[in-house]
Amino acid sequence: MADEALSAGVVARTLGVAVTTLRTWHQRYGLGPSEHVPGHHRRYTSTDLSRLEIMRRLTAEGVNPAEAARWARRAPALTPPEHADRSTRPDGTRAGGGTTIPVGRAGPVARGLARAAMRLDSAAIGETIAHALATDGVVTTWDTLLRPVLAGIGERHAVTAGLIEVEHLLSRCVSEAFTAMTRVHPATGPARILLSCADEEQHTLPLDALGAALAEVGVGCRILGARVPVPALVEAVTRTGPAAVVLWSHTRATADPDQLSTLLAAPHRPLLVLAAGPGWRADTLPVGVVRPVDLAEAVSLAVAVRESQDRLPMS
Ligand code: B12
Protein backbone atom coordinates (compact mmCIF):
# COMPACT_ATOMS: atom_id res chain seq x y z
CA MET A 1 0.00 0.00 0.00
CA ALA A 2 2.84 2.37 0.89
CA ASP A 3 3.79 3.13 -2.74
CA GLU A 4 0.16 3.87 -3.66
CA ALA A 5 -0.17 6.30 -0.77
CA LEU A 6 -0.68 9.93 -1.78
CA SER A 7 0.51 13.23 -0.39
CA ALA A 8 -1.91 16.00 0.58
CA GLY A 9 -0.80 18.06 -2.45
CA VAL A 10 -1.56 15.26 -4.91
CA VAL A 11 -4.96 14.59 -3.32
CA ALA A 12 -5.83 18.31 -3.31
CA ARG A 13 -4.96 18.69 -6.99
CA THR A 14 -6.80 15.53 -7.97
CA LEU A 15 -9.93 16.73 -6.21
CA GLY A 16 -9.51 20.35 -7.25
CA VAL A 17 -9.61 21.66 -3.68
CA ALA A 18 -7.13 23.74 -1.70
CA VAL A 19 -4.76 21.97 0.70
CA THR A 20 -6.24 24.11 3.49
CA THR A 21 -9.67 22.65 2.69
CA LEU A 22 -8.26 19.13 3.06
CA ARG A 23 -6.79 20.14 6.39
CA THR A 24 -10.15 21.48 7.55
CA TRP A 25 -11.93 18.30 6.47
CA HIS A 26 -9.35 16.32 8.43
CA GLN A 27 -9.49 18.43 11.59
CA ARG A 28 -13.23 19.08 11.71
CA TYR A 29 -14.68 15.95 10.17
CA GLY A 30 -12.05 13.27 10.66
CA LEU A 31 -11.51 12.72 6.94
CA GLY A 32 -7.74 12.50 7.19
CA PRO A 33 -4.98 10.36 5.77
CA SER A 34 -4.91 6.87 7.24
CA GLU A 35 -1.58 5.54 5.94
CA HIS A 36 1.21 5.98 8.46
CA VAL A 37 4.86 5.41 7.56
CA PRO A 38 7.05 5.94 10.67
CA GLY A 39 9.08 9.13 10.43
CA HIS A 40 6.98 10.53 7.53
CA HIS A 41 3.88 12.66 7.12
CA ARG A 42 0.71 10.63 7.00
CA ARG A 43 -0.34 9.67 3.47
CA TYR A 44 -3.76 9.24 1.86
CA THR A 45 -4.80 5.82 0.63
CA SER A 46 -7.13 5.17 -2.31
CA THR A 47 -9.97 4.57 0.18
CA ASP A 48 -9.26 7.98 1.78
CA LEU A 49 -9.34 9.49 -1.70
CA SER A 50 -12.69 7.97 -2.58
CA ARG A 51 -14.13 9.20 0.73
CA LEU A 52 -12.81 12.69 0.03
CA GLU A 53 -14.21 12.53 -3.49
CA ILE A 54 -17.66 11.93 -1.96
CA MET A 55 -17.07 14.81 0.47
CA ARG A 56 -16.11 17.11 -2.41
CA ARG A 57 -19.05 16.10 -4.56
CA LEU A 58 -21.67 16.40 -1.82
CA THR A 59 -20.41 19.76 -0.54
CA ALA A 60 -20.30 21.06 -4.13
CA GLU A 61 -23.93 20.01 -4.45
CA GLY A 62 -24.80 22.08 -1.39
CA VAL A 63 -24.94 19.34 1.28
CA ASN A 64 -23.86 20.68 4.67
CA PRO A 65 -20.21 19.62 5.34
CA ALA A 66 -20.96 17.73 8.59
CA GLU A 67 -23.68 15.74 6.85
CA ALA A 68 -21.47 15.18 3.79
CA ALA A 69 -18.65 13.94 6.03
CA ARG A 70 -20.99 11.43 7.70
CA TRP A 71 -21.76 9.91 4.29
CA ALA A 72 -18.12 10.09 3.21
CA ARG A 73 -16.92 8.25 6.33
CA ARG A 74 -19.38 5.45 5.64
CA ALA A 75 -18.11 4.97 2.06
CA PRO A 76 -17.53 2.86 0.10
CA ALA A 77 -20.21 0.64 1.67
CA LEU A 78 -22.94 3.26 1.75
CA THR A 79 -23.68 6.40 -0.25
CA PRO A 80 -26.96 8.32 -0.24
CA PRO A 81 -29.15 7.03 -3.06
CA GLU A 82 -29.83 10.49 -4.51
CA HIS A 83 -26.09 11.04 -4.93
CA ALA A 84 -25.03 7.54 -5.87
CA ASP A 85 -25.43 7.99 -9.65
CA ARG A 86 -22.25 9.68 -10.90
CA SER A 87 -22.97 9.24 -14.59
CA THR A 88 -23.15 12.21 -16.91
CA ARG A 89 -26.56 12.98 -18.35
CA PRO A 90 -27.03 13.44 -22.11
CA ASP A 91 -27.24 17.24 -21.68
CA GLY A 92 -23.82 17.30 -20.00
CA THR A 93 -25.11 17.91 -16.48
CA ARG A 94 -24.10 15.67 -13.59
CA ALA A 95 -26.65 14.03 -11.36
CA GLY A 96 -27.15 16.44 -8.47
CA GLY A 97 -26.70 19.56 -10.60
CA GLY A 98 -24.12 21.72 -12.32
CA THR A 99 -22.51 21.41 -15.71
CA THR A 100 -19.04 19.96 -16.18
CA ILE A 101 -16.20 21.32 -18.28
CA PRO A 102 -15.08 18.81 -20.93
CA VAL A 103 -11.30 18.41 -20.88
CA GLY A 104 -10.90 15.69 -23.51
CA ARG A 105 -7.93 13.43 -22.90
CA ALA A 106 -6.30 15.75 -20.37
CA GLY A 107 -5.38 14.04 -17.09
CA PRO A 108 -6.74 14.11 -13.52
CA VAL A 109 -5.10 17.41 -12.64
CA ALA A 110 -6.93 19.13 -15.51
CA ARG A 111 -10.18 17.57 -14.31
CA GLY A 112 -9.40 18.81 -10.80
CA LEU A 113 -8.73 22.30 -12.15
CA ALA A 114 -11.97 22.22 -14.13
CA ARG A 115 -13.90 21.27 -10.98
CA ALA A 116 -12.20 24.00 -8.96
CA ALA A 117 -13.08 26.48 -11.73
CA MET A 118 -16.72 25.34 -11.67
CA ARG A 119 -16.80 26.00 -7.93
CA LEU A 120 -15.19 29.42 -8.48
CA ASP A 121 -12.56 28.28 -5.94
CA SER A 122 -9.72 30.68 -6.70
CA ALA A 123 -7.47 29.33 -3.91
CA ALA A 124 -7.56 25.80 -5.34
CA ILE A 125 -7.16 27.11 -8.90
CA GLY A 126 -4.15 29.20 -7.89
CA GLU A 127 -2.50 26.32 -5.99
CA THR A 128 -3.00 23.87 -8.85
CA ILE A 129 -1.56 26.22 -11.45
CA ALA A 130 1.37 27.31 -9.28
CA HIS A 131 2.28 23.70 -8.54
CA ALA A 132 2.10 22.73 -12.24
CA LEU A 133 4.25 25.71 -13.25
CA ALA A 134 6.88 24.88 -10.63
CA THR A 135 6.92 21.17 -11.51
CA ASP A 136 6.39 21.06 -15.28
CA GLY A 137 7.28 24.54 -16.52
CA VAL A 138 5.22 26.99 -18.54
CA VAL A 139 4.95 25.26 -21.93
CA THR A 140 3.79 21.90 -20.54
CA THR A 141 1.43 23.57 -18.07
CA TRP A 142 -0.10 25.61 -20.88
CA ASP A 143 -0.45 22.72 -23.33
CA THR A 144 -1.57 19.94 -21.01
CA LEU A 145 -3.41 21.73 -18.19
CA LEU A 146 -4.57 25.25 -19.01
CA ARG A 147 -5.35 24.97 -22.69
CA PRO A 148 -7.64 21.92 -22.32
CA VAL A 149 -9.60 23.58 -19.51
CA LEU A 150 -9.85 26.94 -21.34
CA ALA A 151 -10.90 25.22 -24.56
CA GLY A 152 -13.44 23.14 -22.59
CA ILE A 153 -14.95 26.30 -21.12
CA GLY A 154 -15.14 27.79 -24.63
CA GLU A 155 -16.83 24.63 -25.91
CA ARG A 156 -19.39 24.58 -23.10
CA HIS A 157 -20.03 28.30 -23.46
CA ALA A 158 -20.65 27.94 -27.19
CA VAL A 159 -23.40 25.39 -26.45
CA THR A 160 -25.01 26.86 -23.33
CA ALA A 161 -24.04 30.57 -23.44
CA GLY A 162 -23.16 30.03 -19.73
CA LEU A 163 -19.97 29.79 -17.64
CA ILE A 164 -18.99 33.41 -18.24
CA GLU A 165 -18.25 33.84 -14.52
CA VAL A 166 -16.09 30.69 -14.59
CA GLU A 167 -14.24 31.94 -17.68
CA HIS A 168 -13.55 35.32 -16.09
CA LEU A 169 -12.40 33.94 -12.72
CA LEU A 170 -10.15 31.29 -14.26
CA SER A 171 -8.68 33.82 -16.72
CA ARG A 172 -7.76 36.09 -13.86
CA CYS A 173 -6.13 33.26 -11.89
CA VAL A 174 -4.16 32.13 -14.96
CA SER A 175 -2.99 35.65 -15.65
CA GLU A 176 -1.93 36.13 -12.01
CA ALA A 177 0.03 32.86 -12.01
CA PHE A 178 1.90 33.83 -15.18
CA THR A 179 2.63 37.30 -13.84
CA ALA A 180 4.03 35.73 -10.66
CA MET A 181 6.44 33.70 -12.84
CA THR A 182 7.91 36.89 -14.26
CA ARG A 183 8.63 38.06 -10.71
CA VAL A 184 10.24 34.76 -9.72
CA HIS A 185 12.47 34.76 -12.81
CA PRO A 186 13.71 38.31 -13.37
CA ALA A 187 15.14 38.94 -16.85
CA THR A 188 18.91 38.96 -17.24
CA GLY A 189 19.14 41.63 -19.96
CA PRO A 190 17.12 44.42 -21.56
CA ALA A 191 13.58 43.59 -22.73
CA ARG A 192 13.95 43.21 -26.48
CA ILE A 193 10.68 41.42 -27.18
CA LEU A 194 7.35 43.24 -27.42
CA LEU A 195 4.09 41.32 -27.00
CA SER A 196 0.84 42.94 -28.02
CA CYS A 197 -2.74 42.06 -28.80
CA ALA A 198 -4.14 43.22 -32.13
CA ASP A 199 -6.57 46.14 -32.15
CA GLU A 200 -9.81 45.24 -30.28
CA GLU A 201 -8.38 41.85 -29.27
CA GLN A 202 -9.17 40.96 -25.65
CA HIS A 203 -7.70 37.45 -25.39
CA THR A 204 -4.47 38.17 -23.50
CA LEU A 205 -3.72 34.83 -21.79
CA PRO A 206 -1.60 33.40 -24.62
CA LEU A 207 0.65 36.47 -24.39
CA ASP A 208 0.84 36.11 -20.60
CA ALA A 209 1.87 32.49 -21.21
CA LEU A 210 4.55 33.58 -23.65
CA GLY A 211 5.80 36.25 -21.24
CA ALA A 212 6.10 33.64 -18.46
CA ALA A 213 7.80 31.10 -20.75
CA LEU A 214 10.35 33.72 -21.81
CA ALA A 215 10.93 34.72 -18.18
CA GLU A 216 11.59 31.08 -17.37
CA VAL A 217 14.54 31.11 -19.80
CA GLY A 218 15.75 34.50 -18.58
CA VAL A 219 14.44 36.55 -21.51
CA GLY A 220 12.67 39.79 -20.66
CA CYS A 221 9.76 41.22 -22.62
CA ARG A 222 7.20 44.01 -22.52
CA ILE A 223 3.52 43.07 -22.67
CA LEU A 224 1.18 45.79 -23.93
CA GLY A 225 -1.89 43.62 -23.28
CA ALA A 226 -5.36 43.87 -24.77
CA ARG A 227 -6.79 46.04 -27.58
CA VAL A 228 -3.75 47.93 -28.83
CA PRO A 229 -4.53 50.38 -31.67
CA VAL A 230 -1.93 50.33 -34.47
CA PRO A 231 -0.60 53.89 -33.83
CA ALA A 232 0.04 52.94 -30.18
CA LEU A 233 1.86 49.77 -31.23
CA VAL A 234 4.05 51.69 -33.69
CA GLU A 235 4.77 54.26 -31.00
CA ALA A 236 5.87 51.51 -28.60
CA VAL A 237 8.11 49.99 -31.28
CA THR A 238 9.67 53.37 -32.04
CA ARG A 239 10.34 54.06 -28.37
CA THR A 240 11.68 50.66 -27.32
CA GLY A 241 13.28 49.26 -30.53
CA PRO A 242 12.40 45.60 -29.94
CA ALA A 243 14.16 42.77 -31.83
CA ALA A 244 10.85 40.91 -32.14
CA VAL A 245 7.19 41.85 -31.97
CA VAL A 246 4.48 39.25 -31.37
CA LEU A 247 0.99 40.36 -32.38
CA TRP A 248 -1.80 38.13 -31.06
CA SER A 249 -5.18 37.70 -32.75
CA HIS A 250 -7.60 35.10 -31.44
CA THR A 251 -10.50 35.63 -33.84
CA ARG A 252 -10.91 36.63 -37.46
CA ALA A 253 -12.58 39.87 -36.34
CA THR A 254 -9.28 41.24 -34.98
CA ALA A 255 -6.94 39.81 -37.63
CA ASP A 256 -6.60 42.70 -40.04
CA PRO A 257 -3.28 42.07 -41.85
CA ASP A 258 -2.83 45.83 -42.43
CA GLN A 259 -1.68 46.00 -38.79
CA LEU A 260 1.27 43.78 -39.71
CA SER A 261 2.04 45.74 -42.90
CA THR A 262 2.13 48.98 -40.88
CA LEU A 263 4.51 47.38 -38.42
CA LEU A 264 6.84 46.20 -41.19
CA ALA A 265 6.90 49.72 -42.64
CA ALA A 266 7.68 51.36 -39.26
CA PRO A 267 10.91 53.40 -39.06
CA HIS A 268 12.39 50.97 -36.48
CA ARG A 269 11.30 47.76 -38.14
CA PRO A 270 11.84 44.79 -35.77
CA LEU A 271 14.04 41.91 -36.99
CA LEU A 272 11.14 39.51 -36.49
CA VAL A 273 7.39 40.03 -36.65
CA LEU A 274 5.28 37.11 -35.44
CA ALA A 275 1.56 36.83 -36.21
CA ALA A 276 0.42 34.49 -33.42
CA GLY A 277 -2.99 33.03 -32.67
CA PRO A 278 -5.84 31.29 -34.45
CA GLY A 279 -7.28 34.58 -35.82
CA TRP A 280 -4.63 35.06 -38.53
CA ARG A 281 -5.07 33.43 -41.94
CA ALA A 282 -1.72 32.27 -43.31
CA ASP A 283 -2.61 33.23 -46.90
CA THR A 284 -3.29 36.89 -45.99
CA LEU A 285 -0.08 37.60 -44.08
CA PRO A 286 2.40 40.09 -45.58
CA VAL A 287 5.74 38.67 -46.74
CA GLY A 288 8.27 38.67 -43.92
CA VAL A 289 5.76 37.83 -41.18
CA VAL A 290 6.21 34.49 -39.39
CA ARG A 291 3.32 32.48 -37.94
CA PRO A 292 4.22 30.17 -35.01
CA VAL A 293 2.16 27.01 -34.62
CA ASP A 294 2.22 26.92 -30.84
CA LEU A 295 3.69 28.38 -27.66
CA ALA A 296 6.89 26.31 -27.84
CA GLU A 297 7.65 27.61 -31.34
CA ALA A 298 6.89 31.20 -30.37
CA VAL A 299 9.36 30.88 -27.47
CA SER A 300 12.12 29.39 -29.66
CA LEU A 301 11.74 32.08 -32.32
CA ALA A 302 11.76 34.92 -29.81
CA VAL A 303 14.80 33.50 -27.99
CA ALA A 304 16.67 32.93 -31.27
CA VAL A 305 16.13 36.49 -32.46
CA ARG A 306 17.21 37.92 -29.14
CA GLU A 307 20.38 35.86 -29.20
CA SER A 308 21.13 36.90 -32.79
CA GLN A 309 20.71 40.56 -31.81
CA ASP A 310 22.97 40.11 -28.78
CA ARG A 311 25.71 38.98 -31.20
CA LEU A 312 25.40 42.12 -33.41
CA PRO A 313 28.20 44.69 -32.92
CA MET A 314 27.11 47.75 -30.92
CA SER A 315 26.41 50.71 -33.23
C1 B12 B 1 -10.84 33.14 -21.81
C2 B12 B 1 -11.65 33.56 -23.03
C3 B12 B 1 -12.12 34.87 -23.10
C4 B12 B 1 -11.73 35.93 -22.06
C5 B12 B 1 -10.25 36.32 -22.31
C6 B12 B 1 -9.56 36.70 -21.02
C7 B12 B 1 -8.11 36.96 -21.26
N1 B12 B 1 -7.57 37.79 -20.39
O1 B12 B 1 -7.47 36.45 -22.16
C8 B12 B 1 -12.73 37.07 -22.40
C9 B12 B 1 -13.91 36.97 -21.42
C10 B12 B 1 -12.19 38.50 -22.34
C11 B12 B 1 -13.23 36.69 -23.78
C12 B12 B 1 -13.87 37.57 -24.61
C13 B12 B 1 -14.46 37.18 -25.81
N2 B12 B 1 -14.49 35.96 -26.35
CO1 B12 B 1 -13.45 34.49 -25.66
N3 B12 B 1 -12.68 32.92 -25.07
C14 B12 B 1 -11.94 32.63 -24.05
C15 B12 B 1 -11.51 31.15 -24.09
C16 B12 B 1 -12.37 30.38 -23.11
C17 B12 B 1 -10.02 30.89 -23.81
C18 B12 B 1 -9.09 31.79 -24.63
C19 B12 B 1 -7.68 31.30 -24.57
O2 B12 B 1 -6.83 31.81 -23.86
N4 B12 B 1 -7.39 30.27 -25.32
C20 B12 B 1 -6.05 29.68 -25.37
C21 B12 B 1 -6.07 28.38 -26.15
C22 B12 B 1 -7.06 27.50 -25.40
O3 B12 B 1 -6.46 28.69 -27.47
P1 B12 B 1 -5.94 27.92 -28.77
O4 B12 B 1 -6.43 28.62 -29.95
O5 B12 B 1 -6.31 26.50 -28.63
O6 B12 B 1 -4.38 28.09 -28.69
C23 B12 B 1 -3.54 27.43 -29.58
C24 B12 B 1 -3.08 28.17 -30.84
O7 B12 B 1 -3.45 29.47 -30.82
C25 B12 B 1 -1.59 27.88 -30.94
N5 B12 B 1 -0.64 29.00 -31.02
C26 B12 B 1 -0.17 29.45 -32.18
N6 B12 B 1 0.71 30.42 -32.00
C27 B12 B 1 0.85 30.61 -30.69
C28 B12 B 1 1.64 31.53 -30.00
C29 B12 B 1 1.54 31.58 -28.62
C30 B12 B 1 2.35 32.59 -27.89
C31 B12 B 1 0.66 30.71 -27.95
C32 B12 B 1 0.51 30.77 -26.47
C33 B12 B 1 -0.11 29.78 -28.68
C34 B12 B 1 -0.01 29.73 -30.06
O8 B12 B 1 -1.27 27.10 -29.86
C35 B12 B 1 -2.25 27.28 -28.85
C36 B12 B 1 -2.17 26.19 -27.87
O9 B12 B 1 -1.11 26.46 -27.07
C37 B12 B 1 -11.81 30.82 -25.59
C38 B12 B 1 -12.00 29.35 -25.92
C39 B12 B 1 -10.85 28.84 -26.78
N7 B12 B 1 -11.02 27.68 -27.35
O10 B12 B 1 -9.83 29.46 -26.95
C40 B12 B 1 -12.97 31.75 -25.92
C41 B12 B 1 -13.19 32.21 -27.36
C42 B12 B 1 -11.88 32.44 -28.05
N8 B12 B 1 -13.91 33.47 -27.20
C43 B12 B 1 -14.82 33.64 -28.09
C44 B12 B 1 -15.62 34.81 -28.19
C45 B12 B 1 -16.75 34.76 -29.23
C46 B12 B 1 -15.40 35.91 -27.38
C47 B12 B 1 -16.15 37.25 -27.44
C48 B12 B 1 -16.48 37.78 -28.83
C49 B12 B 1 -17.40 37.09 -26.57
C50 B12 B 1 -18.31 38.32 -26.58
N9 B12 B 1 -19.46 38.14 -27.19
O11 B12 B 1 -17.96 39.33 -26.05
C51 B12 B 1 -15.15 38.17 -26.70
C52 B12 B 1 -14.16 38.71 -27.72
C53 B12 B 1 -13.55 39.95 -27.32
C54 B12 B 1 -12.50 40.36 -28.31
N10 B12 B 1 -12.82 41.26 -29.19
O12 B12 B 1 -11.39 39.87 -28.26
C55 B12 B 1 -14.92 32.48 -29.07
C56 B12 B 1 -14.28 32.81 -30.43
C57 B12 B 1 -15.05 32.20 -31.57
C58 B12 B 1 -14.37 32.58 -32.88
N11 B12 B 1 -13.50 31.74 -33.37
O13 B12 B 1 -14.62 33.63 -33.40
C59 B12 B 1 -14.20 31.35 -28.25
C60 B12 B 1 -13.49 30.28 -29.12
C61 B12 B 1 -15.27 30.69 -27.35
C62 B12 B 1 -16.36 30.00 -28.14
N12 B12 B 1 -16.27 28.72 -28.41
O14 B12 B 1 -17.34 30.62 -28.47
N13 B12 B 1 -12.92 35.40 -24.06
Tab-separated table of C-alpha atoms in Angstrom, residues 243 271 303-313:
chain	number	residue	atom	x	y	z
A	243	ALA	CA	14.157	42.774	-31.826
A	271	LEU	CA	14.036	41.911	-36.992
A	303	VAL	CA	14.796	33.499	-27.988
A	304	ALA	CA	16.667	32.927	-31.267
A	305	VAL	CA	16.131	36.492	-32.462
A	306	ARG	CA	17.209	37.915	-29.144
A	307	GLU	CA	20.383	35.864	-29.203
A	308	SER	CA	21.129	36.900	-32.789
A	309	GLN	CA	20.709	40.561	-31.806
A	310	ASP	CA	22.966	40.109	-28.778
A	311	ARG	CA	25.708	38.984	-31.204
A	312	LEU	CA	25.395	42.116	-33.406
A	313	PRO	CA	28.199	44.687	-32.919
